[in-house]
Short mmCIF file of C-alpha atoms in Angstrom, two decimals:
data_model
loop_
_atom_site.label_atom_id
_atom_site.label_comp_id
_atom_site.label_asym_id
_atom_site.label_seq_id
_atom_site.Cartn_x
_atom_site.Cartn_y
_atom_site.Cartn_z
CA CYS A 739 -5.47 -10.34 -5.53
CA LEU A 740 -5.01 -9.84 -9.24
CA LYS A 741 -6.62 -12.29 -11.60
CA LEU A 742 -5.59 -12.52 -15.21
CA SER A 743 -6.98 -15.05 -17.71
CA ARG A 744 -6.78 -15.71 -21.45
CA SER A 745 -9.93 -14.81 -23.34
CA GLY A 746 -12.21 -17.24 -25.14
CA PRO A 747 -11.36 -19.35 -28.19
CA GLY A 748 -10.04 -17.25 -31.03
CA ALA A 749 -10.94 -13.97 -29.36
CA THR A 750 -8.81 -10.91 -30.05
CA VAL A 751 -9.58 -7.69 -28.26
CA GLY A 752 -7.57 -4.48 -28.52
CA TRP A 753 -3.87 -5.22 -28.93
CA GLN A 754 -2.50 -7.98 -31.12
CA SER A 755 -1.18 -10.03 -28.21
CA PRO A 756 -2.54 -12.82 -25.99
CA GLN A 757 -5.48 -11.46 -24.02
CA TRP A 758 -5.92 -12.14 -20.36
CA TYR A 759 -8.58 -11.70 -17.75
CA LEU A 760 -7.47 -9.54 -14.84
CA SER A 761 -8.80 -9.56 -11.32
CA LEU A 762 -7.30 -7.67 -8.40
CA LEU A 763 -8.50 -8.89 -5.02
CA SER A 764 -6.69 -6.22 -3.10
CA CYS A 765 -7.01 -7.09 0.55
CA TRP A 766 -5.67 -3.77 1.59
CA THR A 767 -4.57 -3.44 5.17
CA PHE A 768 -3.43 -6.77 6.48
CA SER A 769 -1.20 -7.32 9.43
CA PHE A 770 0.26 -10.81 9.40
CA GLN A 771 -0.11 -14.09 7.55
CA SER A 772 -1.23 -16.63 10.15
CA PRO A 773 -4.98 -16.05 9.59
CA LEU A 774 -4.45 -16.28 5.82
CA THR A 775 -3.34 -19.88 5.49
CA LYS A 776 -5.60 -20.64 2.52
CA THR A 777 -4.53 -17.44 0.77
CA LYS A 778 -0.86 -18.33 1.15
CA LYS A 779 -1.48 -21.86 -0.10
CA LEU A 780 -3.64 -20.84 -3.07
CA ILE A 781 -1.62 -17.80 -4.20
CA GLY A 782 1.80 -17.63 -2.55
CA ASP A 783 2.67 -21.32 -2.76
CA GLU A 784 1.40 -21.48 -6.34
CA GLY A 785 3.41 -18.50 -7.54
CA MET A 786 5.83 -15.81 -6.39
CA SER A 787 6.04 -13.95 -3.07
CA PHE A 788 7.85 -10.61 -2.87
CA SER A 789 9.76 -10.13 0.38
CA ASN A 790 10.57 -6.48 -0.37
CA ALA A 791 7.25 -4.98 -1.44
CA PHE A 792 6.65 -1.41 -0.27
CA VAL A 793 4.05 1.35 -0.48
CA ALA A 794 4.73 4.82 -1.79
CA SER A 795 2.92 6.23 1.25
CA PRO A 796 1.85 4.43 4.45
CA LEU A 797 -1.67 5.87 4.56
CA CYS A 798 -4.86 4.52 2.94
CA CYS A 799 -5.94 7.14 0.42
CA PRO A 800 -2.51 8.24 -0.90
CA SER A 801 -1.50 4.59 -1.19
CA ARG A 802 -4.67 3.56 -3.01
CA ALA A 803 -4.24 6.50 -5.36
CA SER A 804 -0.70 5.25 -6.09
CA ILE A 805 -2.03 1.78 -6.87
CA LEU A 806 -4.66 3.13 -9.26
CA THR A 807 -2.46 5.70 -11.02
CA GLY A 808 0.98 4.07 -10.84
CA LYS A 809 2.29 7.40 -9.54
CA TYR A 810 4.11 8.65 -6.48
CA PRO A 811 2.08 10.96 -4.19
CA HIS A 812 3.95 14.06 -5.33
CA ASN A 813 2.54 13.41 -8.80
CA HIS A 814 -1.05 12.34 -8.06
CA ARG A 815 -1.28 14.90 -5.22
CA VAL A 816 -3.44 12.85 -2.85
CA LEU A 817 -1.89 13.89 0.46
CA ASN A 818 -4.09 12.30 3.12
CA ASN A 819 -7.52 10.78 3.83
CA THR A 820 -9.50 14.05 3.69
CA LEU A 821 -11.26 15.84 0.85
CA GLU A 822 -8.97 18.80 1.50
CA GLY A 823 -6.07 16.40 1.03
CA ASN A 824 -7.47 15.50 -2.43
CA CYS A 825 -8.90 12.12 -1.38
CA SER A 826 -11.66 11.39 -3.93
CA SER A 827 -12.08 15.13 -4.43
CA GLN A 828 -13.40 16.74 -7.58
CA ALA A 829 -9.83 17.77 -8.39
CA TRP A 830 -8.76 14.10 -8.21
CA GLN A 831 -11.69 13.12 -10.40
CA LYS A 832 -10.82 15.70 -13.03
CA SER A 833 -7.07 15.17 -13.07
CA GLU A 834 -6.36 11.49 -12.35
CA GLU A 835 -9.44 9.28 -12.28
CA SER A 836 -9.80 8.88 -16.03
CA HIS A 837 -6.13 7.85 -16.33
CA THR A 838 -6.07 4.99 -13.83
CA PHE A 839 -4.98 1.60 -15.08
CA PRO A 840 -8.51 0.10 -14.88
CA ALA A 841 -9.76 2.96 -17.07
CA LEU A 842 -7.02 2.18 -19.60
CA LEU A 843 -7.89 -1.51 -19.55
CA HIS A 844 -11.52 -0.67 -20.22
CA SER A 845 -11.08 2.10 -22.80
CA TYR A 846 -8.18 0.81 -24.86
CA ALA A 847 -8.28 -2.96 -24.42
CA GLY A 848 -11.98 -3.70 -24.23
CA TYR A 849 -11.80 -5.30 -20.80
CA GLN A 850 -14.84 -6.07 -18.69
CA THR A 851 -14.03 -4.34 -15.38
CA PHE A 852 -15.49 -5.03 -11.95
CA PHE A 853 -14.90 -3.26 -8.64
CA ALA A 854 -16.23 -4.22 -5.22
CA GLY A 855 -15.35 -2.78 -1.81
CA LYS A 856 -13.51 0.18 -0.36
CA TYR A 857 -12.29 2.64 -3.00
CA LEU A 858 -10.96 5.93 -1.58
CA ASN A 859 -11.78 7.04 1.96
CA GLN A 860 -13.99 9.98 0.96
CA TYR A 861 -15.82 8.21 -1.87
CA GLY A 862 -19.54 8.99 -1.71
CA HIS A 863 -19.11 12.32 0.08
CA ALA A 864 -21.68 14.86 -1.09
CA ASP A 865 -18.91 17.27 -2.14
CA ALA A 866 -17.35 14.49 -4.24
CA GLY A 867 -20.50 13.70 -6.19
CA GLY A 868 -22.11 11.31 -3.71
CA VAL A 869 -22.61 7.61 -4.40
CA GLU A 870 -24.05 8.58 -7.78
CA HIS A 871 -20.50 9.18 -8.98
CA VAL A 872 -19.08 6.08 -10.66
CA PRO A 873 -15.38 6.46 -11.53
CA PRO A 874 -14.69 6.06 -15.25
CA GLY A 875 -13.54 2.69 -16.52
CA TRP A 876 -15.80 0.35 -14.54
CA ASN A 877 -18.53 -1.76 -16.13
CA SER A 878 -19.69 -3.06 -12.76
CA TRP A 879 -19.26 -0.82 -9.73
CA ILE A 880 -20.05 -1.77 -6.12
CA GLY A 881 -18.29 0.88 -4.04
CA LEU A 882 -18.41 1.37 -0.27
CA GLU A 883 -19.53 4.83 0.80
CA ARG A 884 -16.69 6.48 2.74
CA ASN A 885 -14.44 4.46 5.05
CA SER A 886 -14.29 0.96 6.50
CA LYS A 887 -17.36 -0.70 8.00
CA TYR A 888 -18.65 -4.24 8.44
CA TYR A 889 -22.35 -3.55 9.11
CA ASN A 890 -24.74 -0.61 8.64
CA TYR A 891 -23.17 0.80 5.50
CA THR A 892 -24.21 2.00 2.05
CA LEU A 893 -22.92 0.62 -1.24
CA SER A 894 -23.03 2.42 -4.55
CA VAL A 895 -24.29 -0.21 -7.00
CA ASN A 896 -23.54 1.34 -10.37
CA GLY A 897 -24.41 4.75 -8.93
CA LYS A 898 -27.51 3.77 -6.96
CA PRO A 899 -27.43 3.56 -3.13
CA GLN A 900 -27.96 0.17 -1.54
CA LYS A 901 -28.26 0.26 2.26
CA HIS A 902 -27.23 -2.64 4.48
CA GLY A 903 -28.07 -3.31 8.11
CA ALA A 904 -26.70 -5.59 10.83
CA ASP A 905 -27.92 -9.06 9.80
CA TYR A 906 -24.86 -11.28 9.42
CA SER A 907 -26.45 -13.53 6.82
CA LYS A 908 -27.20 -10.60 4.51
CA ASP A 909 -24.95 -7.71 5.49
CA TYR A 910 -21.48 -8.74 6.70
CA LEU A 911 -19.41 -6.76 4.21
CA THR A 912 -16.58 -9.22 3.54
CA ASP A 913 -19.10 -11.94 2.69
CA VAL A 914 -21.16 -9.53 0.58
CA LEU A 915 -18.03 -8.71 -1.44
CA ALA A 916 -17.34 -12.42 -1.90
CA ASN A 917 -20.88 -13.08 -3.13
CA VAL A 918 -21.02 -10.22 -5.64
CA SER A 919 -17.59 -11.28 -6.95
CA LEU A 920 -18.81 -14.83 -7.51
CA ASP A 921 -21.88 -13.46 -9.30
CA PHE A 922 -19.68 -11.44 -11.63
CA LEU A 923 -17.58 -14.48 -12.48
CA GLN A 924 -20.72 -16.48 -13.13
CA TYR A 925 -22.41 -14.03 -15.49
CA LYS A 926 -19.55 -12.22 -17.26
CA SER A 927 -18.87 -12.74 -20.95
CA ASN A 928 -16.56 -15.65 -21.69
CA TYR A 929 -15.32 -14.02 -24.89
CA GLN A 930 -14.02 -10.78 -23.48
CA PRO A 931 -11.05 -10.32 -21.12
CA PHE A 932 -11.90 -9.07 -17.67
CA PHE A 933 -10.36 -7.35 -14.68
CA MET A 934 -11.63 -7.64 -11.10
CA MET A 935 -10.63 -5.58 -8.08
CA VAL A 936 -12.03 -6.78 -4.77
CA SER A 937 -11.05 -4.43 -1.97
CA THR A 938 -11.93 -5.65 1.51
CA PRO A 939 -11.82 -3.10 4.35
CA ALA A 940 -10.82 -5.92 6.73
CA PRO A 941 -8.77 -5.82 8.89
CA HIS A 942 -9.30 -2.08 9.23
CA SER A 943 -11.05 -0.80 12.38
CA PRO A 944 -13.67 -1.27 13.81
CA TRP A 945 -12.34 -4.87 13.55
CA THR A 946 -15.73 -6.59 13.62
CA ALA A 947 -15.28 -10.33 13.14
CA ALA A 948 -17.89 -12.68 11.70
CA PRO A 949 -19.83 -14.49 14.44
CA GLN A 950 -18.15 -17.85 13.81
CA TYR A 951 -14.71 -16.30 14.26
CA GLN A 952 -15.28 -14.08 17.30
CA ASN A 953 -13.60 -16.49 19.72
CA CYS A 954 -10.55 -17.33 17.61
CA PHE A 955 -7.01 -16.39 18.63
CA ASN A 956 -8.02 -15.79 22.25
CA THR A 957 -4.44 -16.20 23.49
CA THR A 958 -2.75 -14.39 20.61
CA LYS A 959 -0.78 -11.22 21.32
CA ALA A 960 0.86 -8.66 19.09
CA PRO A 961 4.43 -9.68 18.16
CA ARG A 962 7.03 -8.86 20.79
CA ASP A 963 9.82 -7.97 18.37
CA PRO A 964 13.02 -6.29 19.65
CA ASN A 965 11.50 -2.87 18.87
CA PHE A 966 8.31 -3.58 20.84
CA ASN A 967 7.66 -1.24 23.78
CA ILE A 968 11.09 0.37 23.79
CA HIS A 969 12.13 4.01 23.57
CA GLY A 970 12.96 5.15 20.03
CA LYS A 971 16.38 6.72 20.43
CA ASN A 972 17.89 9.14 17.90
CA LYS A 973 14.61 9.35 16.04
CA HIS A 974 12.24 12.11 15.06
CA TRP A 975 10.63 13.92 18.01
CA LEU A 976 7.25 12.29 17.38
CA ILE A 977 8.79 8.89 18.06
CA ARG A 978 10.71 10.14 21.08
CA GLN A 979 7.54 11.53 22.72
CA ALA A 980 6.08 8.03 23.14
CA LYS A 981 6.03 6.84 26.75
CA THR A 982 8.13 3.77 27.57
CA PRO A 983 7.06 1.44 28.96
CA MET A 984 3.53 1.77 27.61
CA THR A 985 0.69 1.81 30.08
CA ASN A 986 -0.97 -1.52 30.80
CA SER A 987 -4.17 -0.21 29.24
CA SER A 988 -2.36 0.63 25.99
CA VAL A 989 -0.76 -2.81 25.82
CA GLN A 990 -4.11 -4.46 26.47
CA PHE A 991 -5.75 -2.30 23.82
CA LEU A 992 -3.20 -3.10 21.12
CA ASP A 993 -3.28 -6.83 21.92
CA ASP A 994 -7.08 -6.81 21.68
CA ALA A 995 -6.87 -4.93 18.38
CA PHE A 996 -4.33 -7.41 17.02
CA ARG A 997 -6.58 -10.36 17.87
CA ASN A 998 -9.62 -8.70 16.35
CA ARG A 999 -7.73 -7.85 13.17
CA TRP A 1000 -6.72 -11.49 12.78
CA ARG A 1001 -10.32 -12.56 13.33
CA THR A 1002 -11.57 -10.32 10.52
CA LEU A 1003 -8.92 -11.77 8.21
CA LEU A 1004 -10.38 -15.24 8.52
CA SER A 1005 -13.32 -14.03 6.43
CA VAL A 1006 -10.89 -12.51 3.92
CA ASP A 1007 -9.22 -15.92 3.72
CA ASP A 1008 -12.62 -17.45 2.97
CA LEU A 1009 -13.25 -14.85 0.26
CA VAL A 1010 -9.97 -15.63 -1.49
CA GLU A 1011 -10.66 -19.35 -1.35
CA LYS A 1012 -14.16 -18.93 -2.82
CA ILE A 1013 -12.95 -16.84 -5.74
CA VAL A 1014 -9.98 -19.05 -6.56
CA LYS A 1015 -12.13 -22.18 -6.37
CA ARG A 1016 -14.76 -20.60 -8.62
CA LEU A 1017 -12.09 -19.84 -11.18
CA GLU A 1018 -10.94 -23.42 -10.97
CA VAL A 1019 -14.46 -24.81 -11.44
CA ARG A 1020 -14.94 -22.56 -14.47
CA GLY A 1021 -11.68 -23.81 -15.98
CA GLU A 1022 -10.12 -20.33 -15.86
CA LEU A 1023 -7.61 -20.62 -13.05
CA ASP A 1024 -4.67 -21.81 -15.14
CA ASN A 1025 -4.83 -18.76 -17.39
CA THR A 1026 -5.53 -16.26 -14.64
CA TYR A 1027 -3.17 -13.96 -12.73
CA VAL A 1028 -4.15 -13.43 -9.11
CA PHE A 1029 -2.44 -10.76 -7.00
CA PHE A 1030 -2.85 -10.37 -3.24
CA THR A 1031 -1.50 -7.23 -1.58
CA SER A 1032 -2.22 -4.37 0.84
CA ASP A 1033 -2.26 -0.58 0.90
CA ASN A 1034 -0.07 -0.16 3.98
CA GLY A 1035 1.49 -1.90 6.94
CA TYR A 1036 0.65 -1.36 10.59
CA HIS A 1037 2.34 -1.08 13.95
CA THR A 1038 1.20 -2.41 17.30
CA GLY A 1039 3.55 -1.26 20.04
CA GLN A 1040 6.79 -0.79 18.12
CA PHE A 1041 8.83 2.05 19.65
CA SER A 1042 5.97 2.33 22.19
CA LEU A 1043 3.53 3.65 19.58
CA PRO A 1044 0.25 1.85 20.33
CA LEU A 1045 -1.58 1.64 16.98
CA ASP A 1046 -1.27 3.30 13.60
CA LYS A 1047 0.53 3.29 10.23
CA ARG A 1048 1.95 6.73 9.45
CA GLN A 1049 5.63 6.11 10.15
CA LEU A 1050 8.61 5.53 7.88
CA TYR A 1051 9.70 2.21 9.38
CA GLU A 1052 9.45 -1.24 7.82
CA PHE A 1053 6.40 -2.22 9.86
CA ASP A 1054 4.37 0.58 8.22
CA ILE A 1055 5.77 0.71 4.66
CA LYS A 1056 6.31 -2.97 3.87
CA VAL A 1057 3.33 -4.97 2.61
CA PRO A 1058 2.60 -8.52 1.48
CA LEU A 1059 2.57 -9.23 -2.24
CA MET A 1060 1.85 -12.66 -3.70
CA VAL A 1061 1.12 -13.45 -7.34
CA ARG A 1062 0.17 -16.62 -9.20
CA GLY A 1063 -0.47 -16.96 -12.92
CA PRO A 1064 0.68 -18.25 -16.29
CA ASN A 1065 4.46 -18.62 -16.68
CA ILE A 1066 5.01 -18.03 -12.95
CA LYS A 1067 6.67 -21.04 -11.35
CA PRO A 1068 5.35 -22.07 -7.91
CA ASN A 1069 7.08 -21.58 -4.56
CA GLN A 1070 9.25 -18.67 -5.63
CA THR A 1071 10.42 -15.71 -3.56
CA SER A 1072 11.87 -12.51 -5.01
CA ARG A 1073 13.95 -10.11 -2.93
CA LEU A 1074 13.92 -7.35 -5.58
CA ALA A 1075 12.32 -4.09 -4.47
CA VAL A 1076 8.84 -3.52 -5.84
CA ALA A 1077 6.28 -0.88 -4.90
CA ASN A 1078 2.55 -0.37 -5.18
CA ILE A 1079 3.20 2.10 -8.02
CA ASP A 1080 4.34 -0.97 -10.01
CA LEU A 1081 0.98 -2.78 -9.85
CA GLY A 1082 -0.68 -0.72 -12.57
CA PRO A 1083 2.26 -0.96 -15.02
CA THR A 1084 2.51 -4.69 -14.40
CA ILE A 1085 -1.18 -5.28 -15.05
CA LEU A 1086 -1.09 -3.16 -18.21
CA ASP A 1087 2.02 -5.02 -19.36
CA ILE A 1088 0.27 -8.37 -18.84
CA ALA A 1089 -2.63 -7.06 -20.90
CA GLY A 1090 -0.31 -5.99 -23.72
CA TYR A 1091 -0.57 -2.24 -23.24
CA ASN A 1092 2.54 -0.15 -23.86
CA VAL A 1093 3.23 1.35 -20.42
CA SER A 1094 5.56 3.96 -21.95
CA LYS A 1095 2.45 5.63 -23.36
CA THR A 1096 1.37 6.50 -19.82
CA GLN A 1097 2.72 8.97 -17.28
CA MET A 1098 3.13 6.25 -14.64
CA ASP A 1099 6.16 6.35 -12.36
CA GLY A 1100 6.24 2.61 -11.69
CA MET A 1101 7.72 -0.33 -13.58
CA SER A 1102 6.29 -3.64 -14.72
CA PHE A 1103 7.60 -6.54 -12.64
CA LEU A 1104 6.18 -9.12 -15.06
CA PRO A 1105 9.75 -9.93 -16.26
CA ILE A 1106 10.69 -10.72 -12.65
CA MET A 1107 7.77 -13.13 -12.27
CA GLU A 1108 8.63 -14.83 -15.54
CA GLY A 1109 12.35 -15.18 -14.69
CA ARG A 1110 13.50 -12.71 -17.35
CA MET A 1111 14.94 -10.10 -14.98
CA ASN A 1112 17.80 -10.16 -12.47
CA SER A 1113 19.13 -7.73 -9.89
CA SER A 1114 21.67 -6.16 -12.24
CA SER A 1115 18.96 -4.76 -14.52
CA TRP A 1116 16.24 -3.94 -11.95
CA ARG A 1117 16.10 -0.66 -10.03
CA THR A 1118 17.59 -0.59 -6.54
CA ASP A 1119 15.50 2.07 -4.85
CA ILE A 1120 12.00 3.42 -4.37
CA LEU A 1121 10.57 6.59 -2.86
CA VAL A 1122 8.31 6.76 0.20
CA GLU A 1123 6.47 10.03 0.94
CA TYR A 1124 4.16 11.16 3.70
CA GLU A 1125 2.69 14.53 4.63
CA GLY A 1126 1.80 14.73 8.32
CA GLU A 1127 -1.61 15.78 9.57
CA GLY A 1128 -2.30 18.07 12.50
CA ARG A 1129 -4.13 21.30 13.17
CA ASN A 1130 -2.43 24.43 14.46
CA VAL A 1131 -4.17 24.09 17.81
CA SER A 1132 -3.39 22.02 20.88
CA ASP A 1133 -5.21 18.79 21.63
CA PRO A 1134 -7.38 19.65 24.68
CA ALA A 1135 -6.58 16.25 26.19
CA CYS A 1136 -2.82 16.72 25.70
CA PRO A 1137 -2.11 20.47 25.95
CA LEU A 1138 1.53 20.06 27.00
CA LEU A 1139 2.44 18.63 23.60
CA GLY A 1140 1.56 21.94 21.95
CA PRO A 1141 -0.19 22.54 18.62
CA GLY A 1142 -0.01 20.33 15.57
CA VAL A 1143 -0.41 16.81 16.98
CA SER A 1144 -3.13 14.33 16.01
CA GLU A 1145 -4.23 10.72 16.50
CA CYS A 1146 -3.52 10.97 20.23
CA PHE A 1147 -4.22 8.15 22.69
CA PRO A 1148 -5.67 8.75 26.18
CA ASP A 1149 -2.18 8.64 27.71
CA CYS A 1150 -1.09 11.44 25.34
CA VAL A 1151 0.98 9.40 22.94
CA CYS A 1152 0.31 10.95 19.55
CA GLU A 1153 0.71 9.01 16.31
CA ASP A 1154 0.93 11.96 13.92
CA SER A 1155 1.73 15.66 13.67
CA TYR A 1156 1.92 18.35 11.02
CA ASN A 1157 5.72 18.04 10.85
CA ASN A 1158 5.66 14.25 10.62
CA THR A 1159 6.32 15.02 6.96
CA TYR A 1160 9.12 13.05 5.38
CA ALA A 1161 10.52 11.48 2.26
CA CYS A 1162 12.66 8.35 2.15
CA VAL A 1163 14.75 6.38 -0.30
CA ARG A 1164 14.40 2.66 0.40
CA ILE A 1165 17.38 0.86 -1.14
CA VAL A 1166 17.44 -2.88 -1.81
CA ALA A 1167 20.53 -4.00 -3.72
CA PRO A 1168 22.96 -6.95 -3.60
CA SER A 1169 25.50 -4.75 -1.84
CA ALA A 1170 23.19 -2.64 0.35
CA ASN A 1171 19.90 -2.74 2.22
CA LEU A 1172 19.41 0.79 3.47
CA GLN A 1173 16.81 3.41 4.24
CA TYR A 1174 17.53 7.13 4.07
CA CYS A 1175 14.87 9.63 5.26
CA GLU A 1176 14.63 13.40 5.59
CA PHE A 1177 11.95 15.31 7.49
CA ASP A 1178 10.50 18.56 6.23
CA ASP A 1179 11.09 20.50 9.42
CA ASN A 1180 13.33 23.31 10.58
CA GLU A 1181 16.31 21.05 11.16
CA VAL A 1182 15.82 18.62 8.23
CA PHE A 1183 16.03 15.73 10.66
CA VAL A 1184 17.69 12.70 9.04
CA GLU A 1185 17.27 9.00 9.80
CA VAL A 1186 19.36 6.27 8.16
CA TYR A 1187 19.16 2.52 8.79
CA ASN A 1188 21.20 -0.47 7.70
CA VAL A 1189 18.30 -2.90 7.48
CA THR A 1190 20.54 -5.94 7.01
CA ALA A 1191 22.49 -5.36 10.23
CA ASP A 1192 19.55 -3.75 12.05
CA PRO A 1193 16.27 -5.23 10.71
CA PHE A 1194 14.22 -3.70 13.53
CA GLN A 1195 15.68 -0.22 12.89
CA LEU A 1196 16.82 0.35 16.43
CA THR A 1197 19.88 2.47 15.57
CA ASN A 1198 19.85 5.61 13.45
CA ILE A 1199 23.29 5.71 11.78
CA ALA A 1200 22.88 9.14 10.14
CA LYS A 1201 25.77 10.61 12.15
CA THR A 1202 28.17 7.71 11.66
CA ILE A 1203 27.65 6.64 8.05
CA ASP A 1204 30.25 7.64 5.47
CA GLN A 1205 29.69 11.25 4.36
CA GLU A 1206 29.97 10.38 0.68
CA VAL A 1207 27.25 7.76 0.99
CA LEU A 1208 25.08 10.25 2.86
CA GLU A 1209 25.49 12.84 0.12
CA LYS A 1210 24.71 10.33 -2.62
CA MET A 1211 21.52 9.25 -0.87
CA ASN A 1212 20.55 12.88 -0.31
CA HIS A 1213 21.06 13.51 -4.00
CA ARG A 1214 19.02 10.46 -4.97
CA LEU A 1215 16.18 11.55 -2.69
CA MET A 1216 16.06 14.97 -4.31
CA MET A 1217 15.98 13.37 -7.74
CA LEU A 1218 13.11 11.05 -6.83
CA GLN A 1219 11.10 13.80 -5.13
CA SER A 1220 11.09 15.76 -8.38
CA CYS A 1221 10.77 12.79 -10.75
CA SER A 1222 7.89 12.05 -13.09
CA GLY A 1223 7.32 9.06 -15.36
CA GLN A 1224 10.51 7.76 -16.92
CA SER A 1225 12.76 9.89 -14.69
CA CYS A 1226 11.46 7.92 -11.67
CA ARG A 1227 12.97 4.76 -13.15
CA THR A 1228 16.56 5.94 -13.58
CA PRO A 1229 19.38 3.98 -11.89
CA GLY A 1230 19.73 4.35 -8.14
CA VAL A 1231 22.75 4.91 -5.90
CA TYR A 1232 23.61 1.20 -5.65
CA ASP A 1233 22.82 0.44 -9.26
CA ILE A 1234 25.89 -0.30 -11.40
CA ARG A 1235 24.49 2.11 -14.00
CA TYR A 1236 24.32 5.04 -11.54
CA ASN A 1237 26.40 8.13 -12.32
CA PHE A 1238 26.77 10.48 -9.36
CA ASP A 1239 27.27 14.12 -10.29
CA PRO A 1240 27.58 16.23 -7.11
CA ARG A 1241 27.01 19.42 -9.10
CA HIS A 1242 23.34 18.45 -9.36
CA MET A 1243 23.04 18.61 -5.60
CA PHE A 1244 23.16 22.39 -5.56
CA THR A 1245 20.52 23.20 -8.17
CA GLY A 1246 17.60 24.41 -6.12
CA HIS A 1247 17.99 22.01 -3.21
CA GLY A 1248 21.42 22.99 -1.91
CA TRP A 1249 19.90 24.54 1.21
CA ARG A 1250 18.73 21.11 2.26
CA LEU A 1251 22.18 19.59 1.98
CA SER A 1252 23.87 22.46 3.86
CA ARG A 1253 21.29 22.27 6.63
CA MET A 1254 21.66 18.50 6.73
CA ARG A 1255 25.45 18.86 7.11
CA GLN A 1256 24.90 21.24 10.03
CA ARG A 1257 22.59 18.65 11.58
CA MET A 1258 25.20 15.90 11.19
CA LYS A 1259 27.90 17.87 13.04
#
């Protein structure tokens, strides 16, 4: 959640514009909204919900890097969750970390900045500087070492290790994050704007619920949508390899995981309530922006894939986004397409910083929230990128699938592979709701979906869609994959300002189009 509040009486800090406190309670990986009733009431019902919010990449570290930098993965170069994939690596620290939006808020606007929770998956690794490394731009830093845990973890408290055990009253991570956040609000300066980012690992695995919530949702099952436990026809080979119907053990496993994820979110709901109520008690809620969002979606049984998040479909790339704050009317819903690369520009815009001075690829959606922007002047498309993971050796448990697969379940259904590498244009416009994707493989496999007519993406229409539309979307994808900064915000295919010049399709990327045409025959 993002919190933004006006500074104290008469205070002016940095730019000559109204100053606001900022706090981002980013509850990163959440699955559904039923456990988050208080969050929806306190944030969504009091402000604007975005029904078409997407991530630039459906994996933790690349997505978090996009949030922090406002850049697409091809520009910040965080490819996956490993150090080798640039996740919290020294290269990331040297190239991007000092240019994140919190660093800009701190350096150029005099904001008090506070971080608590999961940062990047490899944070605290010895080869990344250990927990002694505190990213630039944070006055108060409470970062989780490495990946998601609920007990028996280490926090970096301003660069010093703080170990936690397995005592619920002292160590349950979601509650610890709530308590340190409340402490910050209590003791911060009232005459200086501030920004908070609270990043809960919940509901990430190992899905450990608080004791009082361990028996909730006992009869709940994962949603049985039309794409649940069915064969994914006309899709990339990784989807087609899934076994349909799933084994009983896989279905039981994903239902158990779904219940446990919901249980962990009840503590997240408590955290949001505590922070919002504390702001209210302090008299700061009315001049505070609060954002609630996630770093990726999740699937549980769609197209017979048991559990993961590395696919191009709506269930993995669409995320919740709710915002309340000054000049945002309550109970609003926007259908305009926004992405996690837009969070940084929006926050900087709220704070009065000129986003055009940055190299960010995203756009500020503050005008949307304030009712100053309509669909005719907002972009119609965003880019989604993912680089598949997999070693060039066979999985010993699943040798028949050959080399390159990863994230395999006991029944040899694999969730990722080295050639699960794709780029998509997600189009949301008054006249079109489409997704166009190309895979970086020998055949340049293409998937296209009309999300209005086919919301569960059952039918790949790549071979039946009008050839001119296909070529325009191919052209737009190539443009976005090579974009940087302002060029990422140019009009899209279904934007009335778009000017299609087919000659541009054959400057360096023509091989892709010719191979795609062969594939479509």
